[in-house]
mmCIF file of C-alpha atoms in Angstrom:
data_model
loop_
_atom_site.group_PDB
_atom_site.id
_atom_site.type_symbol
_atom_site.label_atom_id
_atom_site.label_comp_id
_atom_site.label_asym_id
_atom_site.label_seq_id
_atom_site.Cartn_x
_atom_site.Cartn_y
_atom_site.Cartn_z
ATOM 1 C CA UNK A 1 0.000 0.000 0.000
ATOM 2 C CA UNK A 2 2.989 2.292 0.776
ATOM 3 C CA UNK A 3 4.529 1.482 -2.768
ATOM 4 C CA UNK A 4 0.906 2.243 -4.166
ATOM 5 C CA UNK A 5 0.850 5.588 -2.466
ATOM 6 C CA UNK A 6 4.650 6.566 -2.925
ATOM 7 C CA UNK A 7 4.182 6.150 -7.021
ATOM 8 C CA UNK A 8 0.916 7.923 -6.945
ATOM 9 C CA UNK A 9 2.689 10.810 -5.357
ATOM 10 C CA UNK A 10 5.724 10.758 -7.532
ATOM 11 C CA UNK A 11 4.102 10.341 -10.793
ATOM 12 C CA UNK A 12 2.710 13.819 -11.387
ATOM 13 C CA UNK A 13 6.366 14.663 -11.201
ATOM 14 C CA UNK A 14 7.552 12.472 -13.633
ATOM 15 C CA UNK A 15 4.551 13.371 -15.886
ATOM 16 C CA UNK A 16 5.762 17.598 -15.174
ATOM 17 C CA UNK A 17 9.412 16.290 -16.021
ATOM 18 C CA UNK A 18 8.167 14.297 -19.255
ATOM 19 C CA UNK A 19 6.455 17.284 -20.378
ATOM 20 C CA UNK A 20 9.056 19.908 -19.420
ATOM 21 C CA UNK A 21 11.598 17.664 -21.834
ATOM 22 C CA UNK A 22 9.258 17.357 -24.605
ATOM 23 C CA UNK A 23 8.634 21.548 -24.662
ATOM 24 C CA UNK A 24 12.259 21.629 -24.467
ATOM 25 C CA UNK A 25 12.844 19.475 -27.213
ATOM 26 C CA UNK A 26 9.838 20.975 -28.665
ATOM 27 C CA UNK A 27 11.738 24.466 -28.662
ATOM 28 C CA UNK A 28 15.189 23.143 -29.636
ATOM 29 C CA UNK A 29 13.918 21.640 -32.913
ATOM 30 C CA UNK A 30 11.583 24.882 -33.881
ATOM 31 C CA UNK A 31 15.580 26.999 -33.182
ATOM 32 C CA UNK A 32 17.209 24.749 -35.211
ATOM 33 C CA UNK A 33 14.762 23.657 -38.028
ATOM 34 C CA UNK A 34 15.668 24.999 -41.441
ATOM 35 C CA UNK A 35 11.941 24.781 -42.273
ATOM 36 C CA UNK A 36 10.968 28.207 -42.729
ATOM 37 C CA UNK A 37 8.503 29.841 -39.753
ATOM 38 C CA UNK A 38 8.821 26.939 -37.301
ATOM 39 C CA UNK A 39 11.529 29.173 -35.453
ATOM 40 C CA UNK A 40 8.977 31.489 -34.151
ATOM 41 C CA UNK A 41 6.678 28.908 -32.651
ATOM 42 C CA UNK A 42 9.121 28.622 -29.870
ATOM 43 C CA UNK A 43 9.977 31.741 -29.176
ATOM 44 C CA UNK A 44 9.729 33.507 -25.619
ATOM 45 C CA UNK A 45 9.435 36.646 -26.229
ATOM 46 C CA UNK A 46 7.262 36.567 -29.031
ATOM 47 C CA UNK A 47 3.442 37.339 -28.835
ATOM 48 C CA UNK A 48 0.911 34.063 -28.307
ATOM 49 C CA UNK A 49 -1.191 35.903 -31.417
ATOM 50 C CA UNK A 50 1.827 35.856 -33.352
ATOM 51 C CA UNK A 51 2.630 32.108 -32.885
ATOM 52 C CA UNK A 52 -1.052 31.057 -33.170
ATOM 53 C CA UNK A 53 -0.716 32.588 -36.838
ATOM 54 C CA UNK A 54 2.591 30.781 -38.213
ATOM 55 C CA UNK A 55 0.952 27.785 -36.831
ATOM 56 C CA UNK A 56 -2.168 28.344 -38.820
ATOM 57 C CA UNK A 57 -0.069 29.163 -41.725
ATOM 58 C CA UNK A 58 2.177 25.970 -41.344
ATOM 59 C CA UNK A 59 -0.466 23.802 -41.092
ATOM 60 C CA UNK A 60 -1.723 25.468 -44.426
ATOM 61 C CA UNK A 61 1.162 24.835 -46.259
ATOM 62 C CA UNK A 62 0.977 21.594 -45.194
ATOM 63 C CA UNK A 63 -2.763 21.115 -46.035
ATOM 64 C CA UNK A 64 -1.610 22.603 -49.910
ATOM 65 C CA UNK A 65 1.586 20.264 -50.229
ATOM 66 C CA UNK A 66 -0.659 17.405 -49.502
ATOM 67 C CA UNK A 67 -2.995 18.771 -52.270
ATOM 68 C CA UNK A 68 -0.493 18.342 -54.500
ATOM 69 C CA UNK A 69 1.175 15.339 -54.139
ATOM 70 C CA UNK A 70 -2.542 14.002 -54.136
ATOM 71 C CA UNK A 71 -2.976 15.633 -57.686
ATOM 72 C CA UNK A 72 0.821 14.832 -58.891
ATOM 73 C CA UNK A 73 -0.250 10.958 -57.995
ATOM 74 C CA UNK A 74 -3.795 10.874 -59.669
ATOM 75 C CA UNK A 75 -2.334 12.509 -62.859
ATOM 76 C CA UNK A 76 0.252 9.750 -62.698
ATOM 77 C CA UNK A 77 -2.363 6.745 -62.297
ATOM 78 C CA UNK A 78 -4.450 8.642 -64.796
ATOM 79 C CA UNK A 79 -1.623 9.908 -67.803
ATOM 80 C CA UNK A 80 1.257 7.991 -67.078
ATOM 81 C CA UNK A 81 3.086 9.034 -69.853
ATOM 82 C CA UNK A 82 5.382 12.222 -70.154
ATOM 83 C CA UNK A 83 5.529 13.616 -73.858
ATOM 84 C CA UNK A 84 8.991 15.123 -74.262
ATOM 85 C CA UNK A 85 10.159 17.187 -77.266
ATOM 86 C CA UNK A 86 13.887 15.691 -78.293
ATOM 87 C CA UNK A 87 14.539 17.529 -81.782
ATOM 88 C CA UNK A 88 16.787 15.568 -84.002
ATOM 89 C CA UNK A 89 16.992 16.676 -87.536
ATOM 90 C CA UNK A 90 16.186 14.630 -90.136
ATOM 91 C CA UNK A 91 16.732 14.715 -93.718
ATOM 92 C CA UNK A 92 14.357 16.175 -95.996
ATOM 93 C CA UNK A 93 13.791 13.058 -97.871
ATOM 94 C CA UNK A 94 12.071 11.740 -95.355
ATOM 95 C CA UNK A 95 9.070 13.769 -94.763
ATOM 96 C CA UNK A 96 6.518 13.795 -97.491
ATOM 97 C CA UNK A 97 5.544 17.311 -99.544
ATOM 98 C CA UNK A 98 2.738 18.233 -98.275
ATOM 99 C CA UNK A 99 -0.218 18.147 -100.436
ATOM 100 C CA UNK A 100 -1.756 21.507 -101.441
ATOM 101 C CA UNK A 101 -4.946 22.489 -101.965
ATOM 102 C CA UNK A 102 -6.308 25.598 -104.658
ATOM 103 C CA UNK A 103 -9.683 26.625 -104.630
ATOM 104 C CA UNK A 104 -10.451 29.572 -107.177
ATOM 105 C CA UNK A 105 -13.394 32.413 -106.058
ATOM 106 C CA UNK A 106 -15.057 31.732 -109.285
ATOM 107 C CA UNK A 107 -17.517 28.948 -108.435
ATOM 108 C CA UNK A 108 -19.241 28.456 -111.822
ATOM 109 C CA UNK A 109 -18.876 29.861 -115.576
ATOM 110 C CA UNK A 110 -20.942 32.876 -116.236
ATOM 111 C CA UNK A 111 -21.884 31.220 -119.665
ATOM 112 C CA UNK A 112 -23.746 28.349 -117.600
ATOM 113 C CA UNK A 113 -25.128 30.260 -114.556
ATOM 114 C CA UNK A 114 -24.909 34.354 -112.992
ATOM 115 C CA UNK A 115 -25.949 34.338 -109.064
ATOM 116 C CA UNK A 116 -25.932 37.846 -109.387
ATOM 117 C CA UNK A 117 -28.969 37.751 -112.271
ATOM 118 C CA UNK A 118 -31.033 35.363 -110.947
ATOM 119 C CA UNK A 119 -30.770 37.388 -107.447
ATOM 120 C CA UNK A 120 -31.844 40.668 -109.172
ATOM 121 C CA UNK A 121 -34.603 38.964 -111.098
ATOM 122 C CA UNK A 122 -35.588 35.740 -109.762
ATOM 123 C CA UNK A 123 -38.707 35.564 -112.607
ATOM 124 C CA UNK A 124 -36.833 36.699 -115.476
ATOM 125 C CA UNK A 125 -34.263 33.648 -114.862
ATOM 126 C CA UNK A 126 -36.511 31.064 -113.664
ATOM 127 C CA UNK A 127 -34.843 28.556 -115.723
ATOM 128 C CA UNK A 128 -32.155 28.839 -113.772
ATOM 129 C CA UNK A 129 -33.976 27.861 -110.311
ATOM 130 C CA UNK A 130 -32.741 24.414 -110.073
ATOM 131 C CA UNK A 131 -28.922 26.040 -110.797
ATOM 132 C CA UNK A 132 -29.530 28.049 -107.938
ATOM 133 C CA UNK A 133 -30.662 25.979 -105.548
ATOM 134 C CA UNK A 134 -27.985 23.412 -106.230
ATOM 135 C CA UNK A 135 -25.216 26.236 -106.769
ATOM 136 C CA UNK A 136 -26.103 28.985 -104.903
ATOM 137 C CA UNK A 137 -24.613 27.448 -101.586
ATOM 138 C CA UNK A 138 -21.396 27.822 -102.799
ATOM 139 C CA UNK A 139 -21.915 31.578 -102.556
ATOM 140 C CA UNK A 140 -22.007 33.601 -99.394
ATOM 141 C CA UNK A 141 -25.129 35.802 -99.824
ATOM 142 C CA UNK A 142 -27.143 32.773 -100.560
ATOM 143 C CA UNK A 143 -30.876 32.709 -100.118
ATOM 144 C CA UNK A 144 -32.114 28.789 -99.688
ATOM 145 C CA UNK A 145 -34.535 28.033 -101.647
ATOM 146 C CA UNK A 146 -37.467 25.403 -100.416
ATOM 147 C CA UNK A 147 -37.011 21.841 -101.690
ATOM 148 C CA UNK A 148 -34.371 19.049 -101.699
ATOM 149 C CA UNK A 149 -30.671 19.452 -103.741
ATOM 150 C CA UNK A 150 -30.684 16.763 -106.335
ATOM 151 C CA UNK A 151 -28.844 13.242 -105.791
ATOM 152 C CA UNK A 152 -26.044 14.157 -108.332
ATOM 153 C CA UNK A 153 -25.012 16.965 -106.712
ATOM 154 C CA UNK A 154 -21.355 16.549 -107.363
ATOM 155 C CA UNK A 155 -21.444 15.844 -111.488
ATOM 156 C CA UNK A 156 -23.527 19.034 -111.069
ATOM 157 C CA UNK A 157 -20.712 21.537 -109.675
ATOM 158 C CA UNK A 158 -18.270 19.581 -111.434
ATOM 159 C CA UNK A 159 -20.398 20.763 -114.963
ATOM 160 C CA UNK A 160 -20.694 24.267 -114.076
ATOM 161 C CA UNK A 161 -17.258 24.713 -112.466
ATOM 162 C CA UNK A 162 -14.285 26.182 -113.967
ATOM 163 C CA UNK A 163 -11.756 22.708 -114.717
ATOM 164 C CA UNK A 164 -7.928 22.920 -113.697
ATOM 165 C CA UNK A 165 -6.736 23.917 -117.080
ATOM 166 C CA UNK A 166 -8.687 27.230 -116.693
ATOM 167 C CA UNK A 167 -7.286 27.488 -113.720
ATOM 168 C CA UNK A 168 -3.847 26.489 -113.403
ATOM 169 C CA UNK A 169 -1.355 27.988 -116.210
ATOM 170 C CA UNK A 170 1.809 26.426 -115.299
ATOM 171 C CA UNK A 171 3.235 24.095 -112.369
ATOM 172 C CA UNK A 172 6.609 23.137 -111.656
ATOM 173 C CA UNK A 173 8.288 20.667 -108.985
ATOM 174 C CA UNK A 174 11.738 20.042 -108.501
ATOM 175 C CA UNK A 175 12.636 22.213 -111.462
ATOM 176 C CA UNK A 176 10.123 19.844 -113.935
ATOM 177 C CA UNK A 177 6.943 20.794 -115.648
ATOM 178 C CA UNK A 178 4.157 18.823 -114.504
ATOM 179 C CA UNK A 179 0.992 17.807 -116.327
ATOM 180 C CA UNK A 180 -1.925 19.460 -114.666
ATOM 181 C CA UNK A 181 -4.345 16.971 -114.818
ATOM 182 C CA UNK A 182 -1.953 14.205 -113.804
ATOM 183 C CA UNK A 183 -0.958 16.306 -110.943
ATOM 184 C CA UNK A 184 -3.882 17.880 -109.248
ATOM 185 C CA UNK A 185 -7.070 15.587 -108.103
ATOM 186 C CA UNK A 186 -10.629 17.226 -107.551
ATOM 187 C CA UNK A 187 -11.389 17.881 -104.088
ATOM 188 C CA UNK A 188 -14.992 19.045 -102.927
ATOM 189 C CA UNK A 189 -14.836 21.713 -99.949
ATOM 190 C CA UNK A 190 -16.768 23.946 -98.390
ATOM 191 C CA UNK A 191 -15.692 26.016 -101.055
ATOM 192 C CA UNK A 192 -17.036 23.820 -104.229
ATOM 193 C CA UNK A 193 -14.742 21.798 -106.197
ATOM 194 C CA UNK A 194 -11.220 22.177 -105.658
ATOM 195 C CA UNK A 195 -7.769 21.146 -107.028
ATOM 196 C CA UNK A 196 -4.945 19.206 -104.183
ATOM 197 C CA UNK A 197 -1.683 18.699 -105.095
ATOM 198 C CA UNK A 198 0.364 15.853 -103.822
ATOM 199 C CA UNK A 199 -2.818 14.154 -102.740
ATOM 200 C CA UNK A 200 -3.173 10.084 -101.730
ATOM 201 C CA UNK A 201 -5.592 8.554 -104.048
ATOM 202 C CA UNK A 202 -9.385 8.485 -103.085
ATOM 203 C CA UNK A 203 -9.330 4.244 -102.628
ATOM 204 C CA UNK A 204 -6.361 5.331 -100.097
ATOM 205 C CA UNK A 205 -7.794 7.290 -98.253
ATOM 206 C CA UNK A 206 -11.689 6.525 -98.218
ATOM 207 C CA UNK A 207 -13.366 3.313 -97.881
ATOM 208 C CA UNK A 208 -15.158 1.330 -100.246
ATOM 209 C CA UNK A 209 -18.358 2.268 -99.072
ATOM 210 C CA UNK A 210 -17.896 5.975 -99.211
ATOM 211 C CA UNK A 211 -19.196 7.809 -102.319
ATOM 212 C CA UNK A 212 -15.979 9.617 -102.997
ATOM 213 C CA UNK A 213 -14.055 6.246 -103.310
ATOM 214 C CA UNK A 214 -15.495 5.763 -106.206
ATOM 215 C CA UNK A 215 -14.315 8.445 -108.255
ATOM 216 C CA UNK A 216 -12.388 7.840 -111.268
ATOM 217 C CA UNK A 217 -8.627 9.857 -111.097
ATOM 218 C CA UNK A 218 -5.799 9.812 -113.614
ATOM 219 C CA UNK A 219 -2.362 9.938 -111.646
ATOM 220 C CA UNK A 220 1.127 9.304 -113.494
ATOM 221 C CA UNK A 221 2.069 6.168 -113.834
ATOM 222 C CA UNK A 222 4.998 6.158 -111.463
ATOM 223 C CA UNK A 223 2.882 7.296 -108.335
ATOM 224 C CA UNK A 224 2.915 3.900 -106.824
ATOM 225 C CA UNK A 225 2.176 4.984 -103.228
ATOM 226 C CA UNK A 226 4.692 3.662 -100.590
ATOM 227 C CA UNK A 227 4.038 5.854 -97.822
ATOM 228 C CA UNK A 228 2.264 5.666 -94.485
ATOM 229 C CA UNK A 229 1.763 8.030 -92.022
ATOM 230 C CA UNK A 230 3.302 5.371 -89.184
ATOM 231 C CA UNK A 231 5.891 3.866 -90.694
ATOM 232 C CA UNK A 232 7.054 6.949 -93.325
ATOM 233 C CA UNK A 233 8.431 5.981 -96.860
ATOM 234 C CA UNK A 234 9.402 2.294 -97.669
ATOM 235 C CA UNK A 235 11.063 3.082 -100.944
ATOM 236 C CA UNK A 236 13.181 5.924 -101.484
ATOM 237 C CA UNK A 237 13.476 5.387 -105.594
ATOM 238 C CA UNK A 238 9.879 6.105 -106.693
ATOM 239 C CA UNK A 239 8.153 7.469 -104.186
ATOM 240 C CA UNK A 240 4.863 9.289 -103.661
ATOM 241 C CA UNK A 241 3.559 11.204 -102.459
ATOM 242 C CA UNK A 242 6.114 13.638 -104.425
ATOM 243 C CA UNK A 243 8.972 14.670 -101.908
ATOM 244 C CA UNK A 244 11.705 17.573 -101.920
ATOM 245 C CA UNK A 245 15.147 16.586 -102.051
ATOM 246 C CA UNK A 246 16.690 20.240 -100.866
ATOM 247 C CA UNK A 247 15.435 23.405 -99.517
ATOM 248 C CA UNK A 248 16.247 25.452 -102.618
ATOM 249 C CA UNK A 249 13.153 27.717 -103.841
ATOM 250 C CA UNK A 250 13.741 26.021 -106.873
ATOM 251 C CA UNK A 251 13.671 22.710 -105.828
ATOM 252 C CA UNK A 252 9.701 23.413 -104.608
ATOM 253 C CA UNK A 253 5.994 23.755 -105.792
ATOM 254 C CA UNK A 254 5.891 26.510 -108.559
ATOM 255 C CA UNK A 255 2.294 27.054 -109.449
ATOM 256 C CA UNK A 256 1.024 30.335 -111.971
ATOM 257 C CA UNK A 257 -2.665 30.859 -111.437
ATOM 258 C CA UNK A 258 -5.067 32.497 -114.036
ATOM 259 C CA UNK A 259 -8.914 33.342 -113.169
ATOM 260 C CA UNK A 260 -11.357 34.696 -116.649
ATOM 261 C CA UNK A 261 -12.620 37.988 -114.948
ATOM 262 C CA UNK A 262 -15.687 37.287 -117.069
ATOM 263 C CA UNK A 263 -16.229 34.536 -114.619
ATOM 264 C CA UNK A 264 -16.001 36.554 -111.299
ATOM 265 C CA UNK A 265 -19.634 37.216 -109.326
ATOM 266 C CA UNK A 266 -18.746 39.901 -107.007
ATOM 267 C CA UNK A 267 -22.657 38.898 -105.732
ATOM 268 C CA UNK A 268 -21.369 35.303 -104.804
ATOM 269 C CA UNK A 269 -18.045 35.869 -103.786
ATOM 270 C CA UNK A 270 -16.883 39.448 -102.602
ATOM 271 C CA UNK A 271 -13.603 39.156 -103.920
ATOM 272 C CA UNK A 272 -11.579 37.811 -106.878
ATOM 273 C CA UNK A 273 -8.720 35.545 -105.963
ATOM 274 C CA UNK A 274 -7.372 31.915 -104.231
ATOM 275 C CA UNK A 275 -7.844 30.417 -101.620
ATOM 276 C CA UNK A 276 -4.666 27.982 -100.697
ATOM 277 C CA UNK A 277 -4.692 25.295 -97.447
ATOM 278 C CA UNK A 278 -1.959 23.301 -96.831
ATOM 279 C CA UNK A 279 -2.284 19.928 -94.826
ATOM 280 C CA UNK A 280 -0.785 15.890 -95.131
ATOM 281 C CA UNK A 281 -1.683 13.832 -98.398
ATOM 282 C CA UNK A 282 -3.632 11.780 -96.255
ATOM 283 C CA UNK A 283 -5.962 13.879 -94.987
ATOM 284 C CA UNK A 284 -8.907 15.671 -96.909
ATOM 285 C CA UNK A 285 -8.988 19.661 -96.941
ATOM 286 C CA UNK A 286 -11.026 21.702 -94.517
ATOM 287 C CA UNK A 287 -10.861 24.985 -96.415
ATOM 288 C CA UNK A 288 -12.969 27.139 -93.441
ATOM 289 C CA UNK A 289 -9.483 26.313 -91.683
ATOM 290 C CA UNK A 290 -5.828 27.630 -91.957
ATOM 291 C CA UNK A 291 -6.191 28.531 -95.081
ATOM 292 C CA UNK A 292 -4.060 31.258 -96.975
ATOM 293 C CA UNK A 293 -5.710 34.185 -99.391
ATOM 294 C CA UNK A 294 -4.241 35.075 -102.315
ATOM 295 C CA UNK A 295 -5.468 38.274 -104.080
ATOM 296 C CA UNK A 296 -5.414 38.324 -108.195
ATOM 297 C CA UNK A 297 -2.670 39.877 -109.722
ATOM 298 C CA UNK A 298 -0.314 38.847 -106.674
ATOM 299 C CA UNK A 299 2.610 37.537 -106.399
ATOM 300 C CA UNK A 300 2.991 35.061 -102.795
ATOM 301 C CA UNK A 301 5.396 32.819 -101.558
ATOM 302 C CA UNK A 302 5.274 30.336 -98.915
ATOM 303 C CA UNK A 303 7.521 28.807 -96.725
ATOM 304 C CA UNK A 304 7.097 26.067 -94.660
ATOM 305 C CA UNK A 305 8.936 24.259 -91.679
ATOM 306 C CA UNK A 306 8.310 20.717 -91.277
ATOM 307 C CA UNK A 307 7.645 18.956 -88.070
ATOM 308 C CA UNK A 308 8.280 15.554 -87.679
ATOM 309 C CA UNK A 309 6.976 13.785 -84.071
ATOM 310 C CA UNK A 310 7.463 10.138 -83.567
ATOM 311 C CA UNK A 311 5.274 8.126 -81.111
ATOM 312 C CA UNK A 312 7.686 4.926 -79.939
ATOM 313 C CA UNK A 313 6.010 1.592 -80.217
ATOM 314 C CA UNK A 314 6.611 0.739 -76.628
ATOM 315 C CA UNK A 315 3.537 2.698 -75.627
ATOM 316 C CA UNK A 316 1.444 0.994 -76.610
ATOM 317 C CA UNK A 317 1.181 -1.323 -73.521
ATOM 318 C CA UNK A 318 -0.496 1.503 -71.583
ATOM 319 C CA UNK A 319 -4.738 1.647 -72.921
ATOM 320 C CA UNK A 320 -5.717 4.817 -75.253
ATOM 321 C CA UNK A 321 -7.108 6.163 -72.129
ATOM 322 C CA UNK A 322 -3.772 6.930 -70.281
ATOM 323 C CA UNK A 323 -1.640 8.024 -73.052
ATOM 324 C CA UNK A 324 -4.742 9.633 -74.441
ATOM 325 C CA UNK A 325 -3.927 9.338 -78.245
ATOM 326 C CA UNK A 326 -4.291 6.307 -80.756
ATOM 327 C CA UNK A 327 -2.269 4.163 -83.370
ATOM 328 C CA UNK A 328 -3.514 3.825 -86.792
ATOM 329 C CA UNK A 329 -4.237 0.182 -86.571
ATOM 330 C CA UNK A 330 -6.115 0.724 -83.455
ATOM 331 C CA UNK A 331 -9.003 3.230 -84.071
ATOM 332 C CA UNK A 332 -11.270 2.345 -87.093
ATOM 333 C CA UNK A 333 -13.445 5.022 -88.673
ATOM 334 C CA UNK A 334 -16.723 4.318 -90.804
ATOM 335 C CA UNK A 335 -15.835 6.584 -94.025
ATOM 336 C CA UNK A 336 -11.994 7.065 -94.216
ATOM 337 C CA UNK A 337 -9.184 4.366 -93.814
ATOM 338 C CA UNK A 338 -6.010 6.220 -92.317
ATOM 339 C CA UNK A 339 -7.248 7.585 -88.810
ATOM 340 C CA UNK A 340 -5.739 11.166 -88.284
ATOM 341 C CA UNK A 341 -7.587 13.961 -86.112
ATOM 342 C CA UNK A 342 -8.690 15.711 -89.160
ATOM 343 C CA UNK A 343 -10.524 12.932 -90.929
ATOM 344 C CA UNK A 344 -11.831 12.181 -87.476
ATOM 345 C CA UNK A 345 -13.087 15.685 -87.016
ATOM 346 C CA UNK A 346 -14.481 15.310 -90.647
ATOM 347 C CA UNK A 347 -16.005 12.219 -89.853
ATOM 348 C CA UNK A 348 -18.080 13.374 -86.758
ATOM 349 C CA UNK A 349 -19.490 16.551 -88.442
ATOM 350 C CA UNK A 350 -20.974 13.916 -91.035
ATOM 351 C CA UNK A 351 -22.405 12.006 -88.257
ATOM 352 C CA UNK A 352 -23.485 14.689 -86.345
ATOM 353 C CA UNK A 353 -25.076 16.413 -89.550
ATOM 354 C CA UNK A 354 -27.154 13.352 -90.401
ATOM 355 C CA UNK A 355 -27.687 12.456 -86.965
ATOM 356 C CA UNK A 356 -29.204 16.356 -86.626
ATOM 357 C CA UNK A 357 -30.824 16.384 -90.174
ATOM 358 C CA UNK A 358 -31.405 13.576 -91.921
ATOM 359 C CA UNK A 359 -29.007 14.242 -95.047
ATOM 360 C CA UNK A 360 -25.408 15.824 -95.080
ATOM 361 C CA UNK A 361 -23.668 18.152 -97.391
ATOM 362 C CA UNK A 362 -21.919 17.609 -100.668
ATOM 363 C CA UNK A 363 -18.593 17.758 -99.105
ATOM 364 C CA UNK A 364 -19.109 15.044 -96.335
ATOM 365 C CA UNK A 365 -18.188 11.713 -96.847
ATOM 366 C CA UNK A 366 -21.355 9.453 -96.627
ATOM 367 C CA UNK A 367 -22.267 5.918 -98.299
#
């Protein structure tokens, strides 16, 4: 009992010890501590206000690391893949020309069809009302007309619309005069029918089932292609698409435009001139973006800087959904065959349009 009460006596001492060598301790570390504001938790002759507030604002910083290492780990689970930028130059030869695309402000010939007469006097050109309605939304002050655009939409613009020898006077690559027709492909846009440059084939690029695929196009006889967007070219002899082989201005795409002023509708478009977009021979023109204006009776020229970025094969053991991107051979779309963001994009207005309407424009691919 003595032993009982001695230890209940002497342990409040202890307990005042313990405690007075933990505050000391306490106040040693806070001195000493290269953390910054633990120093003044400690001090003596600082105010209790004061201390209260670096400890409130140390155990806020704390709170906000911890935020952070709980977002750095949930972006790692979620993306674990870093994309890093190491530039290595490459030779010209390897990266394709890029295809170009022309489309001319004159949408149709004035001998066929005027927008601007059959807007001033609708009666007087009745005839023409089926033109219109099939034409006319190729201008920008068009007025829709009620009723449905005829199946054969496309041999329609392609009849009224200027051909590429009216067109284009002269083209040049690598110092040689090319054919025109052999050279540029029709392409319709936004803008009507168009002429690319440097383009893949139609069966390339679209699938069977797609209307477009089944357009008939002369190309020379050499263009065998033997290029792919993953694995570049396979052949270095004859190769196409066309390729430079030096960055000399002569060495490039020489092209001298002509336009028949006759032709121009300052009522359909409000000014004379080209319209140029440049984008990869395996992916179709979007001509309402990045493209480049060129004026009649102008002289341009265009430089451009190619980018090359290669995706190593060893990612693809993580799922699309962490490294957020796909492979060729891994995403299939219904219309085109070579899977790039732009024919994807493409491909979803189509949808979307015929989801939303019940019919799509000229320009879209559809079966």
């Amino acid at each position: 009992m003595e032993k009982l009460n001695e230890s209940w006596v002497k342990s409040p001492k202890k307990h005042k010890f313990r405690k007075l060598r933990a505050k000391h301790l306490f106040r040693e570390y806070c001195e000493k501590s290269t953390v910054h504001g633990m120093k003044y938790f400690a001090e003596k002759d600082r105010p209790a206000w004061e201390k209260l507030l670096w400890i409130v604002l140390f155990v806020m910083s704390l709170f906000a690391c911890g935020k952070m290492i709980e977002r750095a780990w949930l972006k790692l689970n979620n993306s674990p893949l870093a994309v890093t930028f190491a530039e290595k130059a490459v030779h010209i030869t390897q990266v394709p020309f890029p295809a170009v695309t022309i489309c001319s402000s004159v949408k149709f010939r004035s001998r066929d069809f005027s927008f601007k007469k059959y807007q001033e006097d609708p009666e007087k050109y009745k005839h023409w009302e089926e033109t219109y309605r099939n034409l006319g939304q190729l201008c920008d002050n068009y007025d829709p007309l009620p009723g449905n655009l005829d199946n054969d939409i496309l041999d329609i613009i392609r009849k009224h619309s200027p051909d590429d020898r009216s067109m284009i006077k002269m083209i040049t690559f690598r110092d040689d005069k090319l054919n025109t027709t052999e050279s540029f492909h029709e392409s319709f846009t936004t803008q009507g029918l168009c002429y690319t440059f440097n383009r893949l084939p139609l069966q390339d690029i679209y699938r069977p089932s797609c209307v477009f695929s089944q357009e008939n196009e002369s190309f020379p006889l050499n263009a065998k292609v033997n290029w792919s967007v993953e694995t570049g070219f396979t052949d270095y002899r004859e190769t196409y698409p066309r390729r430079a082989v030096n960055i000399r201005q002569e060495s490039g795409l020489q092209i001298i435009l002509q336009i028949n002023k006759k032709d121009v509708d300052i009522l359909c478009q409000n000014s004379a001139g080209y319209m140029l977009q440049f984008h990869s021979p395996s992916d179709i023109p979007r001509m309402d973006e990045h493209s480049v204006i060129i004026p009649v009776d102008r002289f341009a020229q265009i430089a451009i800087e190619p980018r090359l970025i290669n995706t190593p094969r060893n990612v693809e053991v993580y799922p699309p959904e962490q490294r957020e991107c796909y492979f060729n051979s891994e995403r299939k779309l219904q219309h085109f065959k070579i899977y790039s963001e732009r024919n994807c994009k493409m491909e979803c207005l189509a949808n979307w349009t015929l989801t939303l309407c019940g019919c799509v424009s000229f320009f879209m691919p559809s079966k």
